[in-house]
PDB file of C-alpha atoms and ligand atoms in Angstrom:
ATOM      1  CA  MET A  10     126.234  42.592  85.774  1.00  0.00           C
ATOM      2  CA  SER A  11     123.843  45.238  84.455  1.00  0.00           C
ATOM      3  CA  VAL A  12     125.036  48.843  84.178  1.00  0.00           C
ATOM      4  CA  GLN A  13     122.642  51.298  85.799  1.00  0.00           C
ATOM      5  CA  PRO A  14     121.811  54.288  83.587  1.00  0.00           C
ATOM      6  CA  ALA A  15     122.761  57.656  85.099  1.00  0.00           C
ATOM      7  CA  PRO A  16     119.789  59.208  86.912  1.00  0.00           C
ATOM      8  CA  VAL A  17     117.971  61.841  84.877  1.00  0.00           C
ATOM      9  CA  ARG A  18     118.576  65.336  86.245  1.00  0.00           C
ATOM     10  CA  HIS A  19     115.889  67.998  85.971  1.00  0.00           C
ATOM     11  CA  VAL A  20     117.263  71.379  84.881  1.00  0.00           C
ATOM     12  CA  LEU A  21     115.023  74.449  84.931  1.00  0.00           C
ATOM     13  CA  ILE A  22     116.050  77.304  82.641  1.00  0.00           C
ATOM     14  CA  LEU A  23     114.540  80.714  83.284  1.00  0.00           C
ATOM     15  CA  GLY A  24     114.469  81.920  79.709  1.00  0.00           C
ATOM     16  CA  GLY A  25     113.332  84.551  77.269  1.00  0.00           C
ATOM     17  CA  THR A  26     116.727  84.998  75.602  1.00  0.00           C
ATOM     18  CA  THR A  27     118.663  83.535  72.665  1.00  0.00           C
ATOM     19  CA  GLU A  28     121.180  81.970  75.061  1.00  0.00           C
ATOM     20  CA  ALA A  29     118.389  80.276  77.024  1.00  0.00           C
ATOM     21  CA  ARG A  30     117.004  78.760  73.822  1.00  0.00           C
ATOM     22  CA  ARG A  31     120.442  77.548  72.731  1.00  0.00           C
ATOM     23  CA  LEU A  32     121.091  75.983  76.127  1.00  0.00           C
ATOM     24  CA  ALA A  33     117.693  74.254  76.078  1.00  0.00           C
ATOM     25  CA  GLU A  34     118.477  72.840  72.648  1.00  0.00           C
ATOM     26  CA  ARG A  35     121.775  71.385  73.877  1.00  0.00           C
ATOM     27  CA  LEU A  36     120.258  69.919  77.029  1.00  0.00           C
ATOM     28  CA  ALA A  37     117.216  68.497  75.243  1.00  0.00           C
ATOM     29  CA  ALA A  38     119.624  66.372  73.181  1.00  0.00           C
ATOM     30  CA  ASP A  39     121.146  64.884  76.348  1.00  0.00           C
ATOM     31  CA  PRO A  40     119.246  61.790  77.541  1.00  0.00           C
ATOM     32  CA  SER A  41     120.577  62.222  81.085  1.00  0.00           C
ATOM     33  CA  VAL A  42     118.791  65.576  81.411  1.00  0.00           C
ATOM     34  CA  ARG A  43     115.144  66.575  81.584  1.00  0.00           C
ATOM     35  CA  VAL A  44     115.021  70.234  80.633  1.00  0.00           C
ATOM     36  CA  THR A  45     112.202  72.653  81.297  1.00  0.00           C
ATOM     37  CA  SER A  46     112.288  76.249  80.055  1.00  0.00           C
ATOM     38  CA  SER A  47     110.216  78.895  81.748  1.00  0.00           C
ATOM     39  CA  LEU A  48     108.987  81.964  79.867  1.00  0.00           C
ATOM     40  CA  ALA A  49     107.334  84.998  81.424  1.00  0.00           C
ATOM     41  CA  GLY A  50     104.647  85.124  78.734  1.00  0.00           C
ATOM     42  CA  ARG A  51     105.307  88.754  77.735  1.00  0.00           C
ATOM     43  CA  VAL A  52     105.654  88.066  73.997  1.00  0.00           C
ATOM     44  CA  ALA A  53     102.500  87.074  72.123  1.00  0.00           C
ATOM     45  CA  GLU A  54     104.203  84.491  69.901  1.00  0.00           C
ATOM     46  CA  PRO A  55     107.463  83.486  71.597  1.00  0.00           C
ATOM     47  CA  ARG A  56     110.098  81.376  69.874  1.00  0.00           C
ATOM     48  CA  LEU A  57     109.650  78.147  71.794  1.00  0.00           C
ATOM     49  CA  PRO A  58     112.740  76.334  73.052  1.00  0.00           C
ATOM     50  CA  ALA A  59     113.364  72.581  72.746  1.00  0.00           C
ATOM     51  CA  GLY A  60     112.301  70.393  75.654  1.00  0.00           C
ATOM     52  CA  GLN A  61     109.433  71.119  78.024  1.00  0.00           C
ATOM     53  CA  VAL A  62     108.124  74.662  78.305  1.00  0.00           C
ATOM     54  CA  ARG A  63     106.039  76.370  80.970  1.00  0.00           C
ATOM     55  CA  ILE A  64     104.727  79.910  80.571  1.00  0.00           C
ATOM     56  CA  GLY A  65     103.822  82.555  83.162  1.00  0.00           C
ATOM     57  CA  GLY A  66     105.030  83.840  86.526  1.00  0.00           C
ATOM     58  CA  PHE A  67     105.562  81.521  89.507  1.00  0.00           C
ATOM     59  CA  GLY A  68     104.062  83.879  92.065  1.00  0.00           C
ATOM     60  CA  GLY A  69     107.193  85.460  93.544  1.00  0.00           C
ATOM     61  CA  PRO A  70     110.165  83.732  95.192  1.00  0.00           C
ATOM     62  CA  SER A  71     107.990  81.435  97.332  1.00  0.00           C
ATOM     63  CA  GLY A  72     106.042  80.278  94.267  1.00  0.00           C
ATOM     64  CA  LEU A  73     109.291  79.533  92.453  1.00  0.00           C
ATOM     65  CA  ALA A  74     110.656  77.710  95.509  1.00  0.00           C
ATOM     66  CA  SER A  75     107.519  75.522  95.608  1.00  0.00           C
ATOM     67  CA  TRP A  76     107.861  74.782  91.905  1.00  0.00           C
ATOM     68  CA  LEU A  77     111.516  73.767  92.323  1.00  0.00           C
ATOM     69  CA  ARG A  78     110.586  71.455  95.181  1.00  0.00           C
ATOM     70  CA  GLU A  79     107.479  69.928  93.602  1.00  0.00           C
ATOM     71  CA  GLN A  80     109.113  69.360  90.220  1.00  0.00           C
ATOM     72  CA  HIS A  81     112.308  67.936  91.783  1.00  0.00           C
ATOM     73  CA  VAL A  82     114.571  70.425  90.054  1.00  0.00           C
ATOM     74  CA  ASP A  83     118.265  69.549  90.453  1.00  0.00           C
ATOM     75  CA  ALA A  84     119.784  72.710  88.949  1.00  0.00           C
ATOM     76  CA  LEU A  85     118.444  76.161  88.083  1.00  0.00           C
ATOM     77  CA  ILE A  86     119.863  78.337  85.324  1.00  0.00           C
ATOM     78  CA  ASP A  87     118.861  81.978  85.264  1.00  0.00           C
ATOM     79  CA  ALA A  88     119.302  82.755  81.575  1.00  0.00           C
ATOM     80  CA  THR A  89     116.895  85.688  81.599  1.00  0.00           C
ATOM     81  CA  HIS A  90     117.617  89.023  79.986  1.00  0.00           C
ATOM     82  CA  PRO A  91     120.225  91.129  81.865  1.00  0.00           C
ATOM     83  CA  PHE A  92     117.490  93.681  82.641  1.00  0.00           C
ATOM     84  CA  ALA A  93     114.993  91.177  84.043  1.00  0.00           C
ATOM     85  CA  GLY A  94     116.139  92.016  87.590  1.00  0.00           C
ATOM     86  CA  THR A  95     113.108  90.838  89.561  1.00  0.00           C
ATOM     87  CA  ILE A  96     113.123  87.256  88.346  1.00  0.00           C
ATOM     88  CA  SER A  97     116.893  87.063  88.960  1.00  0.00           C
ATOM     89  CA  ARG A  98     116.431  88.175  92.582  1.00  0.00           C
ATOM     90  CA  ASN A  99     113.535  85.739  92.956  1.00  0.00           C
ATOM     91  CA  ALA A 100     115.697  82.924  91.567  1.00  0.00           C
ATOM     92  CA  ALA A 101     118.476  83.643  94.072  1.00  0.00           C
ATOM     93  CA  GLU A 102     116.025  83.689  96.977  1.00  0.00           C
ATOM     94  CA  ALA A 103     114.146  80.552  95.913  1.00  0.00           C
ATOM     95  CA  ALA A 104     117.301  78.567  95.112  1.00  0.00           C
ATOM     96  CA  ALA A 105     118.777  79.399  98.523  1.00  0.00           C
ATOM     97  CA  GLU A 106     115.542  78.397 100.257  1.00  0.00           C
ATOM     98  CA  VAL A 107     115.321  74.953  98.666  1.00  0.00           C
ATOM     99  CA  HIS A 108     119.099  74.398  98.289  1.00  0.00           C
ATOM    100  CA  VAL A 109     119.053  74.048  94.511  1.00  0.00           C
ATOM    101  CA  PRO A 110     122.313  75.056  92.756  1.00  0.00           C
ATOM    102  CA  LEU A 111     121.841  78.262  90.728  1.00  0.00           C
ATOM    103  CA  LEU A 112     123.884  79.660  87.863  1.00  0.00           C
ATOM    104  CA  ALA A 113     123.367  82.919  85.981  1.00  0.00           C
ATOM    105  CA  LEU A 114     124.005  82.808  82.243  1.00  0.00           C
ATOM    106  CA  ARG A 115     124.665  86.419  81.251  1.00  0.00           C
ATOM    107  CA  ARG A 116     125.986  87.544  77.903  1.00  0.00           C
ATOM    108  CA  PRO A 117     128.791  90.124  78.321  1.00  0.00           C
ATOM    109  CA  SER A 118     128.078  93.839  78.308  1.00  0.00           C
ATOM    110  CA  TRP A 119     128.782  95.887  75.214  1.00  0.00           C
ATOM    111  CA  VAL A 120     132.088  97.752  75.300  1.00  0.00           C
ATOM    112  CA  PRO A 121     132.573 101.145  73.625  1.00  0.00           C
ATOM    113  CA  VAL A 122     135.208 101.515  70.903  1.00  0.00           C
ATOM    114  CA  PRO A 123     136.878 104.670  69.571  1.00  0.00           C
ATOM    115  CA  GLY A 124     134.333 106.859  67.794  1.00  0.00           C
ATOM    116  CA  ASP A 125     131.445 105.899  70.081  1.00  0.00           C
ATOM    117  CA  ARG A 126     129.620 108.781  71.791  1.00  0.00           C
ATOM    118  CA  TRP A 127     128.068 106.881  74.689  1.00  0.00           C
ATOM    119  CA  HIS A 128     126.262 108.484  77.602  1.00  0.00           C
ATOM    120  CA  PRO A 129     125.856 105.785  80.276  1.00  0.00           C
ATOM    121  CA  VAL A 130     122.926 106.210  82.682  1.00  0.00           C
ATOM    122  CA  ASP A 131     121.494 104.054  85.473  1.00  0.00           C
ATOM    123  CA  SER A 132     117.813 103.992  84.571  1.00  0.00           C
ATOM    124  CA  LEU A 133     115.257 104.789  81.891  1.00  0.00           C
ATOM    125  CA  ALA A 134     114.300 107.883  83.921  1.00  0.00           C
ATOM    126  CA  GLU A 135     117.904 109.100  83.701  1.00  0.00           C
ATOM    127  CA  ALA A 136     117.903 108.334  79.981  1.00  0.00           C
ATOM    128  CA  ALA A 137     114.848 110.564  79.569  1.00  0.00           C
ATOM    129  CA  ASP A 138     116.594 113.331  81.559  1.00  0.00           C
ATOM    130  CA  ALA A 139     119.649 113.104  79.283  1.00  0.00           C
ATOM    131  CA  LEU A 140     117.738 113.457  76.007  1.00  0.00           C
ATOM    132  CA  PRO A 141     117.011 117.205  75.850  1.00  0.00           C
ATOM    133  CA  GLY A 142     120.733 118.003  75.576  1.00  0.00           C
ATOM    134  CA  LEU A 143     121.425 115.365  72.957  1.00  0.00           C
ATOM    135  CA  GLY A 144     118.774 115.266  70.240  1.00  0.00           C
ATOM    136  CA  ARG A 145     115.131 115.577  69.206  1.00  0.00           C
ATOM    137  CA  ARG A 146     114.529 112.543  66.986  1.00  0.00           C
ATOM    138  CA  VAL A 147     115.037 109.503  69.162  1.00  0.00           C
ATOM    139  CA  PHE A 148     115.465 105.869  68.161  1.00  0.00           C
ATOM    140  CA  LEU A 149     114.150 104.131  71.281  1.00  0.00           C
ATOM    141  CA  THR A 150     115.075 100.449  71.522  1.00  0.00           C
ATOM    142  CA  THR A 151     114.433  99.817  75.205  1.00  0.00           C
ATOM    143  CA  GLY A 152     111.419  97.543  74.718  1.00  0.00           C
ATOM    144  CA  ARG A 153     107.706  98.139  74.879  1.00  0.00           C
ATOM    145  CA  GLN A 154     107.637  98.149  78.695  1.00  0.00           C
ATOM    146  CA  GLY A 155     109.971 101.156  78.825  1.00  0.00           C
ATOM    147  CA  LEU A 156     108.011 103.836  76.975  1.00  0.00           C
ATOM    148  CA  ALA A 157     106.286 105.282  80.038  1.00  0.00           C
ATOM    149  CA  ALA A 158     109.583 106.769  81.277  1.00  0.00           C
ATOM    150  CA  PHE A 159     109.631 109.047  78.205  1.00  0.00           C
ATOM    151  CA  ALA A 160     105.930 109.937  78.128  1.00  0.00           C
ATOM    152  CA  HIS A 161     106.489 113.473  79.497  1.00  0.00           C
ATOM    153  CA  LEU A 162     108.832 114.447  76.634  1.00  0.00           C
ATOM    154  CA  THR A 163     106.347 116.291  74.442  1.00  0.00           C
ATOM    155  CA  ASP A 164     108.899 118.055  72.183  1.00  0.00           C
ATOM    156  CA  HIS A 165     110.707 114.911  71.069  1.00  0.00           C
ATOM    157  CA  HIS A 166     109.847 112.554  68.237  1.00  0.00           C
ATOM    158  CA  PHE A 167     110.281 108.887  69.115  1.00  0.00           C
ATOM    159  CA  LEU A 168     110.760 105.901  66.851  1.00  0.00           C
ATOM    160  CA  ALA A 169     110.010 103.066  69.285  1.00  0.00           C
ATOM    161  CA  ARG A 170     110.998  99.594  68.149  1.00  0.00           C
ATOM    162  CA  SER A 171     109.587  96.536  69.909  1.00  0.00           C
ATOM    163  CA  VAL A 172     108.489  92.959  69.249  1.00  0.00           C
ATOM    164  CA  ASP A 173     104.869  93.558  70.278  1.00  0.00           C
ATOM    165  CA  ALA A 174     102.950  96.833  70.190  1.00  0.00           C
ATOM    166  CA  PRO A 175     103.583  99.042  73.230  1.00  0.00           C
ATOM    167  CA  GLU A 176     100.727 100.313  75.369  1.00  0.00           C
ATOM    168  CA  ALA A 177     100.083 103.753  76.840  1.00  0.00           C
ATOM    169  CA  PRO A 178     101.471 105.759  78.492  1.00  0.00           C
ATOM    170  CA  MET A 179     103.931 106.763  75.794  1.00  0.00           C
ATOM    171  CA  PRO A 180     105.248 110.079  74.439  1.00  0.00           C
ATOM    172  CA  PRO A 181     102.715 111.981  72.267  1.00  0.00           C
ATOM    173  CA  HIS A 182     104.947 111.912  69.173  1.00  0.00           C
ATOM    174  CA  THR A 183     105.687 108.194  68.931  1.00  0.00           C
ATOM    175  CA  GLU A 184     105.986 106.125  65.798  1.00  0.00           C
ATOM    176  CA  VAL A 185     106.055 102.385  66.506  1.00  0.00           C
ATOM    177  CA  LEU A 186     108.243 100.012  64.514  1.00  0.00           C
ATOM    178  CA  LEU A 187     107.328  96.378  65.162  1.00  0.00           C
ATOM    179  CA  ASP A 188     110.342  94.179  64.560  1.00  0.00           C
ATOM    180  CA  ARG A 189     112.366  91.444  66.202  1.00  0.00           C
ATOM    181  CA  GLY A 190     116.139  90.949  65.939  1.00  0.00           C
ATOM    182  CA  PRO A 191     118.604  89.897  64.761  1.00  0.00           C
ATOM    183  CA  PHE A 192     119.154  93.180  62.922  1.00  0.00           C
ATOM    184  CA  THR A 193     121.711  93.966  60.215  1.00  0.00           C
ATOM    185  CA  LEU A 194     124.039  96.938  59.936  1.00  0.00           C
ATOM    186  CA  ASP A 195     122.550  97.917  56.573  1.00  0.00           C
ATOM    187  CA  GLY A 196     119.077  97.775  58.067  1.00  0.00           C
ATOM    188  CA  GLU A 197     120.036  99.852  61.105  1.00  0.00           C
ATOM    189  CA  ARG A 198     121.752 102.485  58.939  1.00  0.00           C
ATOM    190  CA  ALA A 199     118.623 102.691  56.798  1.00  0.00           C
ATOM    191  CA  VAL A 200     116.314 103.074  59.819  1.00  0.00           C
ATOM    192  CA  CYS A 201     118.462 105.887  61.251  1.00  0.00           C
ATOM    193  CA  ARG A 202     118.646 107.717  57.913  1.00  0.00           C
ATOM    194  CA  GLU A 203     115.008 107.299  56.888  1.00  0.00           C
ATOM    195  CA  HIS A 204     113.754 108.535  60.244  1.00  0.00           C
ATOM    196  CA  ARG A 205     116.392 111.286  60.541  1.00  0.00           C
ATOM    197  CA  ILE A 206     117.425 109.915  63.929  1.00  0.00           C
ATOM    198  CA  ASP A 207     119.766 112.124  65.934  1.00  0.00           C
ATOM    199  CA  VAL A 208     120.057 110.104  69.150  1.00  0.00           C
ATOM    200  CA  LEU A 209     119.772 106.410  70.066  1.00  0.00           C
ATOM    201  CA  VAL A 210     118.553 105.080  73.422  1.00  0.00           C
ATOM    202  CA  THR A 211     119.337 101.484  74.342  1.00  0.00           C
ATOM    203  CA  LYS A 212     119.831  99.202  77.315  1.00  0.00           C
ATOM    204  CA  ASP A 213     123.219  97.484  77.625  1.00  0.00           C
ATOM    205  CA  SER A 214     121.683  94.193  76.570  1.00  0.00           C
ATOM    206  CA  GLY A 215     124.897  92.819  75.060  1.00  0.00           C
ATOM    207  CA  GLY A 216     125.028  90.129  72.374  1.00  0.00           C
ATOM    208  CA  ALA A 217     125.372  90.232  68.613  1.00  0.00           C
ATOM    209  CA  ALA A 218     121.706  90.212  67.560  1.00  0.00           C
ATOM    210  CA  THR A 219     121.012  93.847  68.412  1.00  0.00           C
ATOM    211  CA  ALA A 220     124.556  95.286  68.326  1.00  0.00           C
ATOM    212  CA  PRO A 221     124.516  96.661  64.728  1.00  0.00           C
ATOM    213  CA  LYS A 222     122.550  99.732  65.882  1.00  0.00           C
ATOM    214  CA  LEU A 223     125.629 100.744  67.895  1.00  0.00           C
ATOM    215  CA  THR A 224     127.842 100.478  64.818  1.00  0.00           C
ATOM    216  CA  ALA A 225     125.338 102.461  62.775  1.00  0.00           C
ATOM    217  CA  ALA A 226     125.234 105.165  65.456  1.00  0.00           C
ATOM    218  CA  ARG A 227     129.043 105.332  65.512  1.00  0.00           C
ATOM    219  CA  GLU A 228     129.235 105.635  61.720  1.00  0.00           C
ATOM    220  CA  LEU A 229     126.616 108.363  61.678  1.00  0.00           C
ATOM    221  CA  GLY A 230     128.206 110.193  64.619  1.00  0.00           C
ATOM    222  CA  LEU A 231     125.065 109.830  66.765  1.00  0.00           C
ATOM    223  CA  PRO A 232     125.104 110.021  70.558  1.00  0.00           C
ATOM    224  CA  VAL A 233     123.910 106.875  72.339  1.00  0.00           C
ATOM    225  CA  VAL A 234     122.225 106.949  75.728  1.00  0.00           C
ATOM    226  CA  ILE A 235     122.982 103.523  77.189  1.00  0.00           C
ATOM    227  CA  VAL A 236     121.297 102.216  80.318  1.00  0.00           C
ATOM    228  CA  ARG A 237     123.630 100.250  82.600  1.00  0.00           C
ATOM    229  CA  ARG A 238     122.582  96.777  83.775  1.00  0.00           C
ATOM    230  CA  PRO A 239     121.288  96.009  87.232  1.00  0.00           C
ATOM    231  CA  GLU A 240     123.734  93.972  89.327  1.00  0.00           C
ATOM    232  CA  LEU A 241     123.257  90.233  89.684  1.00  0.00           C
ATOM    233  CA  PRO A 242     122.204  89.112  93.172  1.00  0.00           C
ATOM    234  CA  ARG A 243     125.225  88.646  95.432  1.00  0.00           C
ATOM    235  CA  GLY A 244     126.848  85.212  95.529  1.00  0.00           C
ATOM    236  CA  VAL A 245     125.313  83.889  92.312  1.00  0.00           C
ATOM    237  CA  PRO A 246     127.998  82.419  90.026  1.00  0.00           C
ATOM    238  CA  ALA A 247     127.803  83.634  86.432  1.00  0.00           C
ATOM    239  CA  VAL A 248     129.040  82.471  83.045  1.00  0.00           C
ATOM    240  CA  PRO A 249     128.998  84.451  79.796  1.00  0.00           C
ATOM    241  CA  ASP A 250     127.876  81.758  77.367  1.00  0.00           C
ATOM    242  CA  VAL A 251     126.253  78.377  76.741  1.00  0.00           C
ATOM    243  CA  PRO A 252     129.550  76.370  76.872  1.00  0.00           C
ATOM    244  CA  GLY A 253     130.173  77.905  80.298  1.00  0.00           C
ATOM    245  CA  ALA A 254     126.740  76.776  81.478  1.00  0.00           C
ATOM    246  CA  LEU A 255     127.291  73.251  80.115  1.00  0.00           C
ATOM    247  CA  ALA A 256     130.666  73.081  81.893  1.00  0.00           C
ATOM    248  CA  TRP A 257     129.032  74.192  85.147  1.00  0.00           C
ATOM    249  CA  LEU A 258     126.338  71.535  84.795  1.00  0.00           C
ATOM    250  CA  ALA A 259     128.978  68.886  84.091  1.00  0.00           C
ATOM    251  CA  SER A 260     130.908  69.742  87.248  1.00  0.00           C
ATOM    252  CA  PRO A 261     129.794  68.859  90.782  1.00  0.00           C
ATOM    253  CA  VAL A 262     127.635  71.913  91.526  1.00  0.00           C
ATOM    254  CA  ARG A 263     126.919  73.208  95.018  1.00  0.00           C
ATOM    255  CA  ALA A 264     123.784  74.862  96.354  1.00  0.00           C
ATOM    256  CA  LEU A 265     123.986  78.519  97.389  1.00  0.00           C
TER     257      LEU A 265
HETATM  258  P1  NAP B 317     111.251  90.883  85.587  1.00  0.00           P
HETATM  259  O1  NAP B 317     110.813  92.290  85.759  1.00  0.00           O
HETATM  260  O2  NAP B 317     112.540  90.472  86.172  1.00  0.00           O
HETATM  261  O3  NAP B 317     110.137  89.887  86.168  1.00  0.00           O
HETATM  262  C1  NAP B 317     108.843  90.283  86.541  1.00  0.00           C
HETATM  263  C2  NAP B 317     108.049  89.041  86.850  1.00  0.00           C
HETATM  264  O4  NAP B 317     107.802  88.309  85.653  1.00  0.00           O
HETATM  265  C3  NAP B 317     108.762  88.064  87.763  1.00  0.00           C
HETATM  266  O5  NAP B 317     108.619  88.428  89.120  1.00  0.00           O
HETATM  267  C4  NAP B 317     108.095  86.770  87.395  1.00  0.00           C
HETATM  268  O6  NAP B 317     106.798  86.678  87.978  1.00  0.00           O
HETATM  269  C5  NAP B 317     107.865  86.910  85.911  1.00  0.00           C
HETATM  270  N1  NAP B 317     108.951  86.351  85.094  1.00  0.00           N
HETATM  271  C6  NAP B 317     109.998  86.992  84.531  1.00  0.00           C
HETATM  272  N2  NAP B 317     110.744  86.151  83.814  1.00  0.00           N
HETATM  273  C7  NAP B 317     110.162  84.938  83.933  1.00  0.00           C
HETATM  274  C8  NAP B 317     110.453  83.668  83.392  1.00  0.00           C
HETATM  275  N3  NAP B 317     111.498  83.459  82.585  1.00  0.00           N
HETATM  276  N4  NAP B 317     109.626  82.640  83.734  1.00  0.00           N
HETATM  277  C9  NAP B 317     108.561  82.836  84.548  1.00  0.00           C
HETATM  278  N5  NAP B 317     108.228  84.029  85.060  1.00  0.00           N
HETATM  279  C10 NAP B 317     109.017  85.057  84.756  1.00  0.00           C
HETATM  280  O7  NAP B 317     111.236  90.463  84.060  1.00  0.00           O
HETATM  281  P2  NAP B 317     110.913  91.329  82.726  1.00  0.00           P
HETATM  282  O8  NAP B 317     111.945  92.395  82.597  1.00  0.00           O
HETATM  283  O9  NAP B 317     109.464  91.655  82.742  1.00  0.00           O
HETATM  284  O10 NAP B 317     111.214  90.220  81.621  1.00  0.00           O
HETATM  285  C11 NAP B 317     110.325  89.129  81.427  1.00  0.00           C
HETATM  286  C12 NAP B 317     110.971  88.106  80.522  1.00  0.00           C
HETATM  287  O11 NAP B 317     111.278  88.680  79.262  1.00  0.00           O
HETATM  288  C13 NAP B 317     112.258  87.515  81.090  1.00  0.00           C
HETATM  289  O12 NAP B 317     112.125  86.120  81.049  1.00  0.00           O
HETATM  290  C14 NAP B 317     113.357  88.030  80.199  1.00  0.00           C
HETATM  291  O13 NAP B 317     114.364  87.091  79.939  1.00  0.00           O
HETATM  292  C15 NAP B 317     112.618  88.438  78.916  1.00  0.00           C
HETATM  293  N6  NAP B 317     113.185  89.654  78.305  1.00  0.00           N
HETATM  294  C16 NAP B 317     113.301  90.800  79.050  1.00  0.00           C
HETATM  295  C17 NAP B 317     113.859  91.924  78.469  1.00  0.00           C
HETATM  296  C18 NAP B 317     114.046  93.192  79.277  1.00  0.00           C
HETATM  297  O14 NAP B 317     114.625  94.157  78.705  1.00  0.00           O
HETATM  298  N7  NAP B 317     113.659  93.257  80.536  1.00  0.00           N
HETATM  299  C19 NAP B 317     114.287  91.872  77.132  1.00  0.00           C
HETATM  300  C20 NAP B 317     114.131  90.688  76.406  1.00  0.00           C
HETATM  301  C21 NAP B 317     113.582  89.580  77.014  1.00  0.00           C
HETATM  302  P3  NAP B 317     106.542  85.899  89.338  1.00  0.00           P
HETATM  303  O15 NAP B 317     107.106  86.766  90.409  1.00  0.00           O
HETATM  304  O16 NAP B 317     105.049  85.743  89.371  1.00  0.00           O
HETATM  305  O17 NAP B 317     107.260  84.581  89.239  1.00  0.00           O
END
């Protein structure tokens, strides 16, 4: 009697994060899985994950739903950045429409420790409003798409760090630092000292790769304006790490 091989399952990972790449690597090594990673195409030279890769938007929730149907996707993992709120909402809508099980892989939020001077806000606009009371030389690490929210602050000096060069509008006194994590504590201390930073602005991205700036800010006694994450769409199960996602995939998963 011949043993039938297990059917190959198609898993689509919405990516653009370290966790998404790590998950793709694990799944690409599993012969019972066909893995496709989807990238938005924002970064000029992205680090490509293992397995198949597609790049560019789907055309809203209906475009994603069509893709899931046409490509016979069996499970969808939203491993996008915690601040990529639109694609997460689109994923929830599309997965519900075509009855494909959906999981969010979200690294945990950062948690303040004694000595931190955090000022949590709900948006980049609120972060800009908070700055005048806190400092004049700003280390801005909110990504190149976020500079417009600070463009009206003409009295502040910004050190804006991003992977690719930001585009206008941006504040008039902006120095751009092109760099991609992971960053080290020594490096972050040096950046803050060399640029005489007196306030840090960051999103609550979580994860280890970009956390040393928070330690450097604590050591130097700097205030940190930290933008809270958008909520995940209601009803979407979430795990904090790659092992959690693998466990979910290994269990009988239900559609939303
Ligand atoms: P977003 O505002 O949630 O998404 C805007 C549109 O971009 C979506 O409607 C979708 O277009 C397309 N898109 C986003 N992620 C996609 C993906 N993985 N595959 C295919 N299309 C995608 O997203 P964002 O904040 O611009 O972030 C874009 C990507 O960069 C995400 O994949 C995210 O993981 C990564 N990233 C974001 C941040 C951040 O701070 N936001 C930081 C690091 C990395 P359609 O509607 O046409 O499908």
